[in-house]
Coordinates of C-alpha atoms in Angstrom, one line a residue:
M297 CA -0.1 0.2 0.1
K298 CA 2.7 2.6 0.9
K299 CA 4.5 1.6 -2.2
Y300 CA 1.6 2.7 -4.5
I301 CA 1.3 5.7 -2.1
C302 CA 4.2 6.8 -2.7
A303 CA 4.0 6.2 -6.2
F304 CA 1.2 8.6 -6.4
L305 CA 2.6 11.4 -4.1
F306 CA 5.7 11.2 -6.8
A307 CA 3.4 11.6 -9.8
A308 CA 1.3 14.3 -8.1
F309 CA 4.5 16.0 -7.5
F310 CA 5.9 15.2 -11.1
V311 CA 2.5 17.0 -12.3
L312 CA 2.7 20.2 -9.9
L313 CA 6.3 20.5 -10.7
R314 CA 5.3 20.4 -14.7
T315 CA 2.3 22.4 -14.3
S316 CA 4.6 25.2 -12.4
A317 CA 7.2 25.3 -15.1
Y318 CA 4.5 26.5 -17.3
A319 CA 2.1 28.2 -15.3
Q320 CA 3.0 30.5 -12.2
D321 CA 1.2 32.8 -9.4
F322 CA 3.1 35.8 -8.6
Y323 CA 2.2 38.0 -6.0
V324 CA 2.6 41.7 -5.6
D325 CA 2.4 43.8 -2.3
A326 CA 3.5 47.4 -2.5
A327 CA 3.6 47.4 1.3
Q328 CA 5.2 44.2 2.0
G329 CA 7.0 43.2 -0.7
S330 CA 10.6 43.4 -2.2
D331 CA 11.4 43.0 -5.9
S332 CA 14.7 41.0 -4.7
A333 CA 12.0 38.4 -3.2
Q334 CA 10.7 35.3 -5.2
G335 CA 7.2 36.7 -6.1
S336 CA 5.4 34.4 -4.0
A337 CA 2.4 34.5 -1.9
L338 CA 4.7 34.5 1.2
Q339 CA 7.8 36.7 -0.4
P340 CA 6.0 38.8 -2.9
F341 CA 7.4 41.5 -5.2
K342 CA 6.8 45.1 -4.2
T343 CA 6.2 46.5 -7.8
I344 CA 4.2 45.4 -10.4
Q345 CA 6.7 46.2 -13.0
K346 CA 8.9 43.4 -11.7
A347 CA 6.3 40.5 -12.2
A348 CA 5.8 42.0 -15.9
D349 CA 9.3 41.5 -16.3
T350 CA 9.2 38.0 -14.6
V351 CA 6.0 36.4 -16.4
K352 CA 5.5 34.1 -19.1
S353 CA 2.8 32.4 -21.1
G354 CA 0.1 31.4 -18.6
D355 CA 1.4 33.2 -15.8
T356 CA -0.9 35.0 -13.2
V357 CA 0.1 38.5 -11.3
I358 CA -2.0 38.8 -8.4
V359 CA -2.0 42.4 -7.1
R360 CA -2.5 42.9 -3.6
E361 CA -4.5 46.1 -2.0
G362 CA -2.6 48.9 -1.9
V363 CA -1.3 52.4 -3.9
Y364 CA 1.1 51.6 -6.9
Y365 CA 2.9 54.6 -8.0
E366 CA 4.0 53.2 -11.3
N367 CA 4.3 53.3 -14.8
V368 CA 3.8 49.5 -16.1
K369 CA 4.9 48.4 -19.5
I370 CA 4.3 44.7 -20.3
T371 CA 6.1 43.3 -23.1
A372 CA 5.9 39.7 -22.5
S373 CA 3.1 37.8 -24.8
G374 CA 0.7 34.9 -23.5
T375 CA -0.9 32.4 -25.9
E376 CA -4.8 32.3 -26.7
E377 CA -4.7 29.3 -24.8
K378 CA -2.3 30.5 -21.7
P379 CA -3.0 34.1 -21.6
I380 CA -1.1 36.1 -19.1
V381 CA -3.2 37.4 -16.6
F382 CA -2.6 40.5 -14.2
R383 CA -5.2 40.6 -11.7
A384 CA -6.3 42.9 -8.3
E385 CA -6.6 40.7 -5.7
N386 CA -9.1 42.6 -4.4
G387 CA -11.4 44.4 -7.1
E388 CA -13.2 46.7 -5.7
K389 CA -13.2 50.4 -6.7
G390 CA -10.2 52.2 -4.8
K391 CA -8.7 49.0 -3.2
T392 CA -5.8 48.4 -5.9
V393 CA -5.2 52.0 -7.2
I394 CA -2.5 52.5 -9.9
T395 CA -1.7 56.1 -10.4
G396 CA 0.3 58.7 -12.0
A397 CA -0.6 61.1 -9.0
D398 CA 2.2 63.0 -7.6
K399 CA 3.4 61.0 -4.6
R400 CA 4.0 63.9 -2.2
I401 CA 0.9 65.6 -2.8
R402 CA -1.2 62.4 -2.7
E403 CA 0.0 61.3 0.5
N404 CA 0.2 64.8 1.9
K405 CA 2.2 63.8 5.2
N406 CA 3.3 67.3 5.8
N407 CA 0.1 69.7 4.9
V408 CA 2.1 70.7 1.7
W409 CA -0.7 73.3 0.9
E410 CA -0.5 76.8 1.9
L411 CA -3.1 79.2 2.3
F412 CA -2.8 81.9 -0.6
D413 CA -5.9 83.7 -0.4
K414 CA -8.0 83.5 2.4
E415 CA -10.8 85.6 1.3
K416 CA -11.4 83.1 -1.9
N417 CA -10.2 80.1 -0.3
I418 CA -7.1 79.4 -2.7
Y419 CA -4.5 77.2 -1.9
R420 CA -1.3 76.3 -3.4
T421 CA 1.6 74.1 -3.5
K422 CA 5.4 73.8 -5.4
L423 CA 5.1 71.9 -8.4
E424 CA 7.6 72.0 -10.9
R425 CA 6.0 71.9 -14.5
E426 CA 6.7 72.7 -17.9
N427 CA 3.2 72.4 -19.3
M428 CA -0.2 72.3 -18.1
L429 CA -1.6 69.3 -16.1
M430 CA -4.0 66.6 -17.9
R431 CA -6.2 66.4 -14.4
V432 CA -6.2 67.4 -11.0
L433 CA -8.7 65.5 -8.5
Y434 CA -10.1 65.7 -5.1
N435 CA -11.8 62.8 -3.3
D436 CA -11.9 61.3 -6.9
M437 CA -13.8 64.5 -8.0
D438 CA -12.4 66.5 -11.6
L439 CA -11.2 70.1 -11.0
Y440 CA -11.7 72.3 -13.7
M441 CA -8.6 73.6 -15.3
Y442 CA -8.4 77.9 -15.6
P443 CA -6.0 79.1 -18.3
T444 CA -5.0 82.0 -15.7
Y445 CA -4.7 82.7 -12.3
E446 CA -7.4 85.4 -12.7
G447 CA -9.7 82.9 -14.2
L448 CA -9.5 80.6 -10.9
E449 CA -10.3 83.8 -8.8
T450 CA -13.6 85.4 -10.8
Y451 CA -14.9 81.6 -12.1
T452 CA -14.2 82.7 -15.9
T453 CA -12.1 81.4 -18.5
I454 CA -10.7 84.8 -19.2
A455 CA -11.3 88.5 -17.9
Q456 CA -12.6 89.9 -20.9
K457 CA -16.4 89.8 -21.9
D458 CA -15.4 89.1 -25.4
A459 CA -16.7 86.1 -27.8
N460 CA -14.5 83.6 -26.0
Y461 CA -15.6 84.6 -22.3
M462 CA -17.1 81.9 -20.1
A463 CA -18.3 81.3 -16.8
G464 CA -16.4 78.6 -15.1
L465 CA -16.7 76.0 -12.1
K466 CA -17.0 76.2 -9.0
N467 CA -13.7 74.1 -8.4
G468 CA -10.4 74.2 -10.2
Y469 CA -6.8 74.9 -10.6
Y470 CA -4.5 76.8 -12.2
M471 CA -0.8 75.9 -13.0
D472 CA 1.9 78.5 -12.8
C473 CA 4.4 77.1 -15.1
E474 CA 6.8 79.8 -15.0
N475 CA 6.9 80.2 -11.2
G476 CA 6.4 76.7 -10.5
Y477 CA 3.3 76.8 -8.3
L478 CA -0.1 75.0 -8.8
Y479 CA -3.0 76.7 -7.4
V480 CA -6.3 75.0 -6.4
R481 CA -9.7 76.7 -5.4
L482 CA -12.4 73.9 -4.1
R483 CA -16.1 74.7 -3.5
K484 CA -17.1 76.5 -0.9
D485 CA -20.4 74.8 -0.2
E486 CA -17.8 71.9 0.6
K487 CA -20.2 69.5 -1.8
Y488 CA -17.2 67.1 -2.9
G489 CA -14.9 67.9 0.8
S490 CA -13.3 70.3 2.3
V491 CA -12.1 73.5 1.2
N492 CA -8.9 72.9 2.3
P493 CA -7.1 70.5 0.4
N494 CA -4.8 69.4 2.8
K495 CA -7.9 67.5 4.0
N496 CA -8.7 65.5 1.1
R497 CA -7.4 63.4 -1.3
M498 CA -5.3 64.8 -4.0
A499 CA -4.6 63.5 -7.0
V500 CA -2.5 65.7 -9.4
S501 CA -1.5 63.9 -12.6
P502 CA 1.5 64.5 -14.8
E503 CA 1.7 66.9 -17.9
R504 CA 1.1 65.2 -21.3
C505 CA 4.5 64.7 -22.5
S506 CA 5.3 65.9 -26.3
V507 CA 8.5 64.0 -26.8
Y508 CA 9.1 60.1 -26.6
T509 CA 12.4 58.4 -26.3
D510 CA 12.4 54.7 -28.2
K511 CA 14.3 52.0 -27.4
D512 CA 17.1 53.2 -29.2
K513 CA 16.9 56.1 -26.9
T514 CA 15.8 58.2 -30.2
Q515 CA 13.8 61.2 -29.5
K516 CA 10.7 61.2 -31.5
E517 CA 7.6 63.8 -31.6
V518 CA 4.5 62.2 -30.1
L519 CA 1.8 62.7 -32.1
A520 CA -0.2 66.1 -31.3
V521 CA -3.4 64.7 -30.1
T522 CA -3.5 61.0 -30.7
G523 CA -0.1 59.9 -29.2
I524 CA 1.1 59.2 -26.1
D525 CA 4.8 58.6 -24.4
E526 CA 6.2 56.3 -22.1
K527 CA 4.9 58.0 -19.0
S528 CA 1.3 59.1 -20.2
S529 CA -0.2 55.6 -19.2
L530 CA -0.6 53.7 -16.0
I531 CA -0.3 50.4 -17.8
S532 CA 1.0 49.7 -21.1
V533 CA 0.7 46.9 -23.4
E534 CA 3.7 46.7 -26.1
T535 CA 4.3 43.2 -27.7
E536 CA 5.5 42.6 -31.2
N537 CA 3.3 39.2 -31.3
A538 CA -0.4 39.1 -29.9
A539 CA -0.1 40.1 -26.5
N540 CA -3.1 37.7 -25.0
V541 CA -2.9 39.6 -21.9
V542 CA -5.9 40.5 -19.4
L543 CA -6.1 43.0 -16.9
Y544 CA -8.5 42.6 -14.3
G545 CA -9.7 44.6 -11.6
F546 CA -7.7 47.8 -11.0
T547 CA -8.5 51.3 -10.1
L548 CA -6.9 53.6 -12.8
E549 CA -6.0 57.1 -11.7
T550 CA -4.6 60.5 -13.1
P551 CA -2.5 59.2 -15.6
G552 CA -0.4 61.4 -18.1
F553 CA -3.2 60.6 -20.7
A554 CA -4.2 57.3 -20.8
G555 CA -5.2 54.8 -17.9
V556 CA -4.2 51.8 -20.3
Y557 CA -2.1 51.9 -23.8
V558 CA -2.3 49.0 -26.1
R559 CA 0.3 48.5 -28.8
A560 CA -0.6 45.4 -29.3
S561 CA -3.5 43.1 -30.1
N562 CA -5.5 40.4 -28.5
V563 CA -5.8 42.4 -24.9
T564 CA -8.7 42.2 -22.7
V565 CA -9.2 45.0 -20.2
S566 CA -11.9 43.9 -17.8
N567 CA -13.8 45.2 -14.3
C568 CA -11.6 48.3 -13.7
F569 CA -12.1 51.7 -13.0
F570 CA -11.0 54.5 -14.9
I571 CA -10.8 57.7 -12.2
G572 CA -9.1 61.2 -13.9
C573 CA -8.2 59.5 -17.0
A574 CA -8.6 61.9 -20.5
C575 CA -8.6 58.5 -21.8
G576 CA -9.8 54.7 -20.8
V577 CA -8.1 52.3 -23.2
K578 CA -6.1 53.8 -25.9
G579 CA -4.7 51.9 -29.1
G580 CA -2.6 52.9 -32.1
S581 CA 0.4 54.9 -32.4
K582 CA 2.9 56.9 -30.0
Y583 CA 4.8 59.0 -32.5
L584 CA 4.9 60.3 -35.9
Y585 CA 5.1 57.3 -38.8
D586 CA 4.6 54.6 -36.4
M587 CA 1.3 53.7 -38.0
Y588 CA 0.4 51.2 -35.7
S589 CA -3.2 49.8 -35.4
S590 CA -4.0 48.1 -32.0
D591 CA -6.8 45.0 -33.1
D592 CA -8.9 42.5 -31.4
V593 CA -9.1 44.5 -28.1
T594 CA -11.7 43.7 -25.8
V595 CA -12.9 46.3 -23.0
E596 CA -15.5 45.1 -20.4
Y597 CA -17.0 45.6 -17.3
C598 CA -15.3 48.9 -16.6
D599 CA -16.7 51.9 -15.3
Y600 CA -15.4 55.2 -16.7
T601 CA -16.1 58.6 -15.3
Q602 CA -15.3 62.3 -15.3
A603 CA -16.9 63.3 -12.3
P604 CA -18.7 65.6 -11.6
T605 CA -18.5 67.2 -15.2
F606 CA -22.0 66.9 -15.9
D607 CA -23.2 68.0 -12.6
D608 CA -21.0 71.2 -12.3
I609 CA -21.4 72.3 -16.0
F610 CA -24.9 71.7 -15.6
E611 CA -25.0 73.9 -12.5
M612 CA -23.1 76.8 -14.3
M613 CA -25.5 76.6 -16.9
K614 CA -28.6 76.8 -14.5
E615 CA -26.9 79.7 -12.5
N616 CA -25.6 81.7 -15.7
Y617 CA -28.3 81.4 -18.5
K618 CA -29.7 84.9 -17.5
N619 CA -26.2 86.4 -18.0
P620 CA -25.9 88.5 -21.1
D621 CA -22.0 88.3 -21.3
V622 CA -22.1 84.4 -20.4
R623 CA -24.9 83.8 -23.0
R624 CA -23.0 85.8 -26.0
R625 CA -21.9 82.3 -26.9
S626 CA -24.1 79.8 -28.1
N627 CA -22.3 77.0 -26.8
Y628 CA -21.4 78.3 -23.5
W629 CA -21.3 75.0 -21.7
F630 CA -18.7 74.1 -23.9
L631 CA -16.0 74.9 -21.5
K632 CA -14.5 71.6 -21.1
K633 CA -13.7 71.4 -24.6
Q634 CA -10.7 73.4 -23.6
T635 CA -9.6 74.7 -27.5
S636 CA -8.6 78.3 -28.3
S637 CA -12.1 79.2 -29.1
A638 CA -13.8 77.6 -26.0
A639 CA -11.1 78.5 -23.4
G640 CA -8.6 80.8 -23.9
N641 CA -5.6 79.3 -25.8
L642 CA -5.7 76.2 -24.4
T643 CA -4.5 73.2 -26.7
A644 CA -6.3 70.4 -28.1
G645 CA -4.3 67.9 -26.5
V646 CA -5.9 69.1 -23.2
S647 CA -9.5 68.9 -24.3
Y648 CA -12.3 66.8 -22.9
E649 CA -13.1 65.7 -26.3
S650 CA -9.5 64.5 -27.0
G651 CA -10.1 61.2 -25.1
G652 CA -12.9 59.6 -23.7
F653 CA -14.0 56.2 -22.6
V654 CA -11.6 54.6 -25.4
G655 CA -9.2 56.2 -28.1
S656 CA -7.6 55.3 -31.3
M657 CA -9.4 51.9 -31.7
G658 CA -8.2 49.9 -34.6
K659 CA -10.0 46.7 -36.3
R660 CA -12.8 44.8 -34.1
W661 CA -12.8 46.1 -30.8
I662 CA -15.8 44.9 -28.4
L663 CA -16.9 47.4 -26.1
R664 CA -19.4 45.3 -23.6
N665 CA -21.0 46.0 -20.2
N666 CA -19.7 49.1 -19.2
Y667 CA -20.6 52.0 -17.2
I668 CA -19.9 55.5 -18.8
H669 CA -21.3 58.1 -16.7
N670 CA -20.9 62.0 -15.9
C671 CA -18.8 62.9 -18.8
F672 CA -18.1 65.3 -21.3
D673 CA -18.2 62.9 -24.1
G674 CA -18.7 59.1 -23.4
M675 CA -17.0 58.3 -26.8
S676 CA -15.6 61.1 -28.6
W677 CA -14.2 61.3 -32.1
Y678 CA -10.7 60.3 -30.8
A679 CA -11.9 56.7 -30.6
N680 CA -11.7 56.3 -34.3
W681 CA -8.9 58.8 -34.8
L682 CA -5.4 57.0 -35.1
Y683 CA -3.2 59.6 -37.0
N684 CA -3.5 63.5 -36.8
D685 CA -2.5 63.8 -40.7
P686 CA -3.6 61.0 -42.9
T687 CA -1.5 60.8 -46.1
P688 CA -1.9 59.2 -49.4
D689 CA -0.5 55.8 -48.1
E690 CA -2.3 55.5 -45.1
F691 CA -5.7 56.2 -47.4
E692 CA -5.2 53.1 -49.3
N693 CA -4.0 51.0 -46.6
P694 CA -7.5 49.5 -44.8
N695 CA -5.1 48.4 -41.7
K696 CA -4.9 52.2 -40.6
W697 CA -8.6 52.9 -39.8
S698 CA -10.9 52.1 -37.1
S699 CA -13.5 49.3 -38.3
D700 CA -15.7 46.9 -37.8
Y701 CA -16.0 47.3 -33.6
E702 CA -19.1 45.8 -31.8
M703 CA -20.5 47.8 -28.6
Y704 CA -23.5 46.2 -26.6
E705 CA -24.7 45.9 -23.5
N706 CA -23.1 49.3 -22.1
R707 CA -24.8 52.0 -20.1
F708 CA -24.1 55.8 -20.8
E709 CA -25.5 58.3 -18.7
N710 CA -25.1 62.1 -18.3
C711 CA -22.7 63.0 -20.8
I712 CA -22.8 66.6 -21.5
D713 CA -21.8 66.7 -25.1
N714 CA -22.2 63.4 -27.1
F715 CA -23.0 59.9 -25.7
L716 CA -20.8 58.7 -28.6
E717 CA -19.1 60.1 -31.9
T718 CA -18.7 58.0 -35.3
E719 CA -16.7 60.6 -36.8
F720 CA -13.6 60.3 -39.0
N721 CA -12.0 57.5 -40.0
L722 CA -14.5 54.8 -39.3
D723 CA -15.7 51.7 -41.3
G724 CA -18.1 49.6 -39.5
A725 CA -19.6 49.4 -36.0
D726 CA -22.3 47.4 -34.9
I727 CA -23.8 49.2 -31.7
H728 CA -26.4 47.5 -30.0
H729 CA -28.4 46.6 -26.9
N730 CA -27.1 49.8 -24.8
E731 CA -28.8 52.2 -22.7
F732 CA -28.6 56.0 -23.9
I733 CA -29.6 58.2 -20.7
N734 CA -29.5 62.2 -21.0
S735 CA -27.1 63.9 -23.3
P736 CA -28.2 67.0 -25.4
D737 CA -26.7 65.3 -28.8
G738 CA -26.5 62.0 -28.1
F739 CA -25.3 60.1 -31.4
S740 CA -22.9 62.5 -33.4
L741 CA -21.9 61.9 -36.9
Q742 CA -20.0 64.8 -38.4
T743 CA -18.1 63.4 -41.5
G744 CA -14.2 64.5 -42.3
R745 CA -11.2 62.9 -43.1
G746 CA -13.2 59.8 -43.4
K747 CA -12.7 56.9 -45.9
P748 CA -14.0 58.5 -47.4
F749 CA -16.8 59.2 -44.5
P750 CA -18.0 56.6 -41.7
T751 CA -19.9 54.2 -42.9
N752 CA -21.5 50.6 -42.4
I753 CA -22.7 51.8 -38.7
R754 CA -25.5 49.6 -37.6
F755 CA -27.4 51.7 -34.6
H756 CA -29.9 48.7 -33.5
H757 CA -31.7 47.2 -30.3
N758 CA -30.8 50.6 -28.3
I759 CA -33.0 52.2 -25.6
M760 CA -32.4 55.8 -25.7
Y761 CA -34.0 58.6 -23.4
N762 CA -33.9 62.1 -21.9
D763 CA -35.8 62.2 -18.6
Y764 CA -38.3 65.2 -18.4
D765 CA -36.2 67.3 -16.1
F766 CA -33.3 67.1 -17.7
A767 CA -34.6 68.0 -21.0
K768 CA -36.9 70.9 -19.8
A769 CA -34.0 72.2 -18.0
W770 CA -31.8 72.0 -21.2
Y771 CA -34.4 73.6 -23.4
T772 CA -34.4 76.6 -20.6
Y773 CA -30.8 77.0 -20.3
A774 CA -29.2 76.0 -23.5
S775 CA -30.1 78.7 -26.3
N776 CA -28.0 81.4 -27.2
E777 CA -29.7 85.1 -26.0
N778 CA -30.9 85.9 -29.9
L779 CA -32.9 83.0 -30.0
K780 CA -36.4 83.5 -29.7
S781 CA -37.0 79.8 -28.1
G782 CA -35.2 77.3 -26.4
K783 CA -32.5 74.7 -27.9
M784 CA -33.5 71.2 -27.8
A785 CA -31.9 68.7 -27.0
N786 CA -31.3 66.1 -29.7
F787 CA -30.8 62.7 -30.5
F788 CA -29.0 62.1 -33.7
K789 CA -26.6 65.0 -34.9
L790 CA -25.5 64.4 -38.7
G791 CA -23.2 66.9 -40.4
I792 CA -20.9 67.2 -43.4
P793 CA -18.5 70.4 -42.7
T794 CA -18.1 72.6 -45.5
S795 CA -14.5 72.9 -44.8
D796 CA -13.9 69.6 -46.4
F797 CA -15.4 70.6 -49.8
K798 CA -13.6 73.8 -50.0
N799 CA -10.0 73.0 -49.2
P800 CA -10.1 69.2 -48.8
A801 CA -7.0 67.3 -47.7
A802 CA -4.7 65.4 -50.4
H803 CA -6.1 61.8 -49.4
M804 CA -9.7 63.1 -49.9
K805 CA -8.9 63.4 -54.0
N806 CA -7.6 59.7 -54.3
E807 CA -8.9 56.9 -55.9
P808 CA -10.8 54.9 -55.3
W809 CA -12.9 58.0 -54.3
D810 CA -13.2 61.1 -55.3
Y811 CA -14.9 64.3 -53.9
E812 CA -15.9 66.1 -57.1
R813 CA -17.2 63.1 -58.5
D814 CA -18.7 61.1 -56.0
M815 CA -19.9 63.5 -53.9
P816 CA -21.6 66.1 -56.0
K817 CA -22.7 69.4 -53.7
N818 CA -26.4 69.0 -54.6
N819 CA -26.4 65.6 -53.5
V820 CA -24.4 65.3 -50.2
R821 CA -24.7 61.7 -49.0
L822 CA -22.2 59.2 -46.7
S823 CA -20.8 56.5 -48.5
D824 CA -22.9 53.1 -49.3
G825 CA -23.8 51.3 -46.1
G826 CA -24.0 54.5 -44.4
L827 CA -25.9 54.9 -41.0
C828 CA -28.7 52.2 -40.0
I829 CA -30.7 53.0 -37.1
Y830 CA -33.4 50.2 -36.6
N831 CA -35.3 48.4 -33.6
N832 CA -34.6 51.0 -31.2
T833 CA -36.9 52.6 -28.7
I834 CA -36.4 56.3 -28.5
Y835 CA -38.1 58.6 -25.9
G836 CA -37.5 62.5 -25.6
P837 CA -39.4 64.9 -24.2
Y838 CA -38.3 68.4 -25.3
S839 CA -35.8 66.5 -27.9
Y840 CA -35.8 66.5 -31.3
L841 CA -34.9 63.1 -33.3
F842 CA -32.4 64.5 -35.6
N843 CA -30.0 67.8 -35.8
C844 CA -28.8 68.4 -39.1
I845 CA -26.2 70.5 -39.8
G846 CA -23.9 71.5 -42.8
F847 CA -24.7 69.8 -45.9
F848 CA -27.2 67.8 -44.6
A849 CA -29.0 70.9 -43.8
L850 CA -28.3 72.9 -46.5
S851 CA -28.3 70.6 -49.5
Q852 CA -31.7 69.4 -51.6
P853 CA -31.4 65.9 -52.6
S854 CA -33.6 64.7 -55.7
E855 CA -36.9 62.8 -55.0
T856 CA -34.7 59.3 -56.0
D857 CA -31.8 59.7 -53.9
N858 CA -31.1 59.8 -50.5
H859 CA -28.4 60.5 -47.6
N860 CA -27.5 56.8 -46.8
V861 CA -29.4 57.3 -43.7
S862 CA -32.2 54.7 -43.0
L863 CA -34.8 54.4 -40.0
K864 CA -36.4 51.3 -39.9
N865 CA -38.9 49.5 -37.5
N866 CA -38.3 52.1 -34.5
I867 CA -40.4 53.5 -32.0
I868 CA -40.1 57.1 -31.3
V869 CA -41.5 59.8 -29.1
S870 CA -40.0 63.2 -29.4
M871 CA -41.4 66.7 -30.3
T872 CA -40.3 67.5 -34.0
K873 CA -38.7 65.3 -36.1
F874 CA -35.9 67.6 -37.4
E875 CA -34.4 70.8 -35.3
G876 CA -35.8 74.0 -36.5
N877 CA -38.8 75.1 -39.0
T878 CA -36.7 76.5 -41.6
R879 CA -35.4 73.3 -43.4
S880 CA -38.9 72.3 -45.4
W881 CA -37.0 69.8 -47.5
L882 CA -36.8 67.9 -44.5
N883 CA -40.6 67.2 -44.0
I884 CA -41.9 63.9 -43.7
G885 CA -43.8 62.5 -46.4
D886 CA -45.0 59.1 -48.0
A887 CA -43.9 55.8 -46.6
A888 CA -40.7 54.0 -47.9
E889 CA -39.6 57.1 -49.7
S890 CA -36.4 59.2 -49.5
L891 CA -38.1 61.9 -47.3
G892 CA -35.6 64.7 -47.2
G893 CA -32.7 62.6 -48.0
F894 CA -33.4 59.7 -45.2
L895 CA -35.0 56.4 -45.9
Y896 CA -38.1 55.8 -43.4
S897 CA -39.7 52.1 -43.2
N898 CA -42.1 50.9 -40.6
N899 CA -41.5 53.4 -37.6
V900 CA -44.0 54.2 -35.1
F901 CA -43.9 58.0 -34.3
L902 CA -45.5 59.3 -31.3
P903 CA -46.1 62.8 -29.9
Y904 CA -44.5 64.3 -27.0
S905 CA -47.3 66.4 -25.2
D906 CA -46.4 69.0 -22.5
D907 CA -49.5 70.1 -21.0
K908 CA -48.0 73.4 -20.3
S909 CA -46.3 73.8 -24.2
P910 CA -49.2 71.6 -26.4
Q911 CA -48.0 74.1 -29.7
N912 CA -44.6 72.0 -29.2
S913 CA -46.5 68.2 -30.1
Y914 CA -47.0 67.2 -33.2
M915 CA -48.5 63.9 -34.6
F916 CA -46.1 62.0 -37.0
G917 CA -48.1 58.8 -37.5
K918 CA -46.4 55.7 -38.9
Y919 CA -44.0 55.7 -41.7

């Protein structure tokens, strides 16, 4: 009997030894670990980077609770059968944090903030930076970036009441790069935490760098908007072959730009929390002429927020909509775009539109079961834009465009600009079974620099709605002072910029597609495949179905042609189909015809009737 037991134990040990040779579990503990340890449960590593440098195909890295001040770079590859897994031991929000925040300020062991202006509750701390910071948070709440110290004092973007004058938010920061001071002003009502930053958890991100040093120590210019440098992400996956890497359960806080950067294929990001991340998960290139497309990336069960962006901007609108100086701008709520026209000479690189939940997608990305909320844009134009200035070679290479992504069972809620933008370089998107709640311009398709334009977009089996309080408030607060009526929210915003026709970029004139030949100005339309909207339920008090701008609103299609935009089998409740009353060519006609450039088939349109404004409702009927 002993003989058989010994034989069994030997065999079991051999199997265990053989298994361990192919797959191991490594542990990381920021508080108790050491990078000279074995990486075992009893002798963990101290840094995630040490584990990343150690792992092989099939291994799992288990990261214990704590705060990790790291920029982790993963270069090891797994296989489809034996992926490499990095997972937080406790995947709850805020338990296993990877942060780009300044450690001295975040840990604040010696009250690093000094009271600079007692009357206005402005504090400052010494912080050497050459450029504006990407994000500053207190207790996970995003602070507005003021372009000047005077703006921080007055809660305005600039002091002069000219066309760029905009009201700011009640919490913000200013970076004095010349003298090396960071100034913050927190809400006096202490809605999100103490007015004294020493009593809050302050997370100050790095600046977004403009130069990338490659593996040969050669400095290269980072792409101005879409690129990223070594320290701009918290986790980067960069492999020569398919990565087959899984990231699970991390809280990613205040990077230089992206929470996760993927310069690889076959990567899964699951159950992660993105806080203070200009971009959640970014693919594509780092620098000019890298020309990389990150394919087959899955992002699932994640939480992405820019809180309290939606709440604070809406509060600003409510308090300023009667102020003629503020209302001089028709889009005075756009302050977080942070471009030269919107917020006083701040570059697009720090704009809340130059980022969002995902960025620079390649082929076949899957976005599922995520919660994207309290944002400027849930997914901006940046999601589909791989390069700054497409060249003819890029135009002809189908691998260099965002294409064939699928997005389902996600929840987008409270986005101050758009839920998602399918703009620029996109060929193929399947957007289905999602829930979209509260946005003034929900789904945006403003074409430009495309292949030739976004096409083959299917939007189906979704629920879109604006609740009454939001939609009525937007109608009240959002219009320009010169408008006689309020500005309605919209579910679909469609447009083709006139600049693309007046001064088309070089690649727009290339074969197999030519602007003058294939897109005559009297019949502007999307490419074949276009946008198909079907089997959705759409509900919108004080909301239009479409907001048509650019050539969509100006050109008169013929009776037989359409814009390659079709609506089929939808149930729609809204105030009117189209924004405004001057676009008579958009009026609804008979069923199954090309109606004002749009094809309708078997939809049910129901009027929204407000007892106080019955004149605003129209019965559309079934088309």
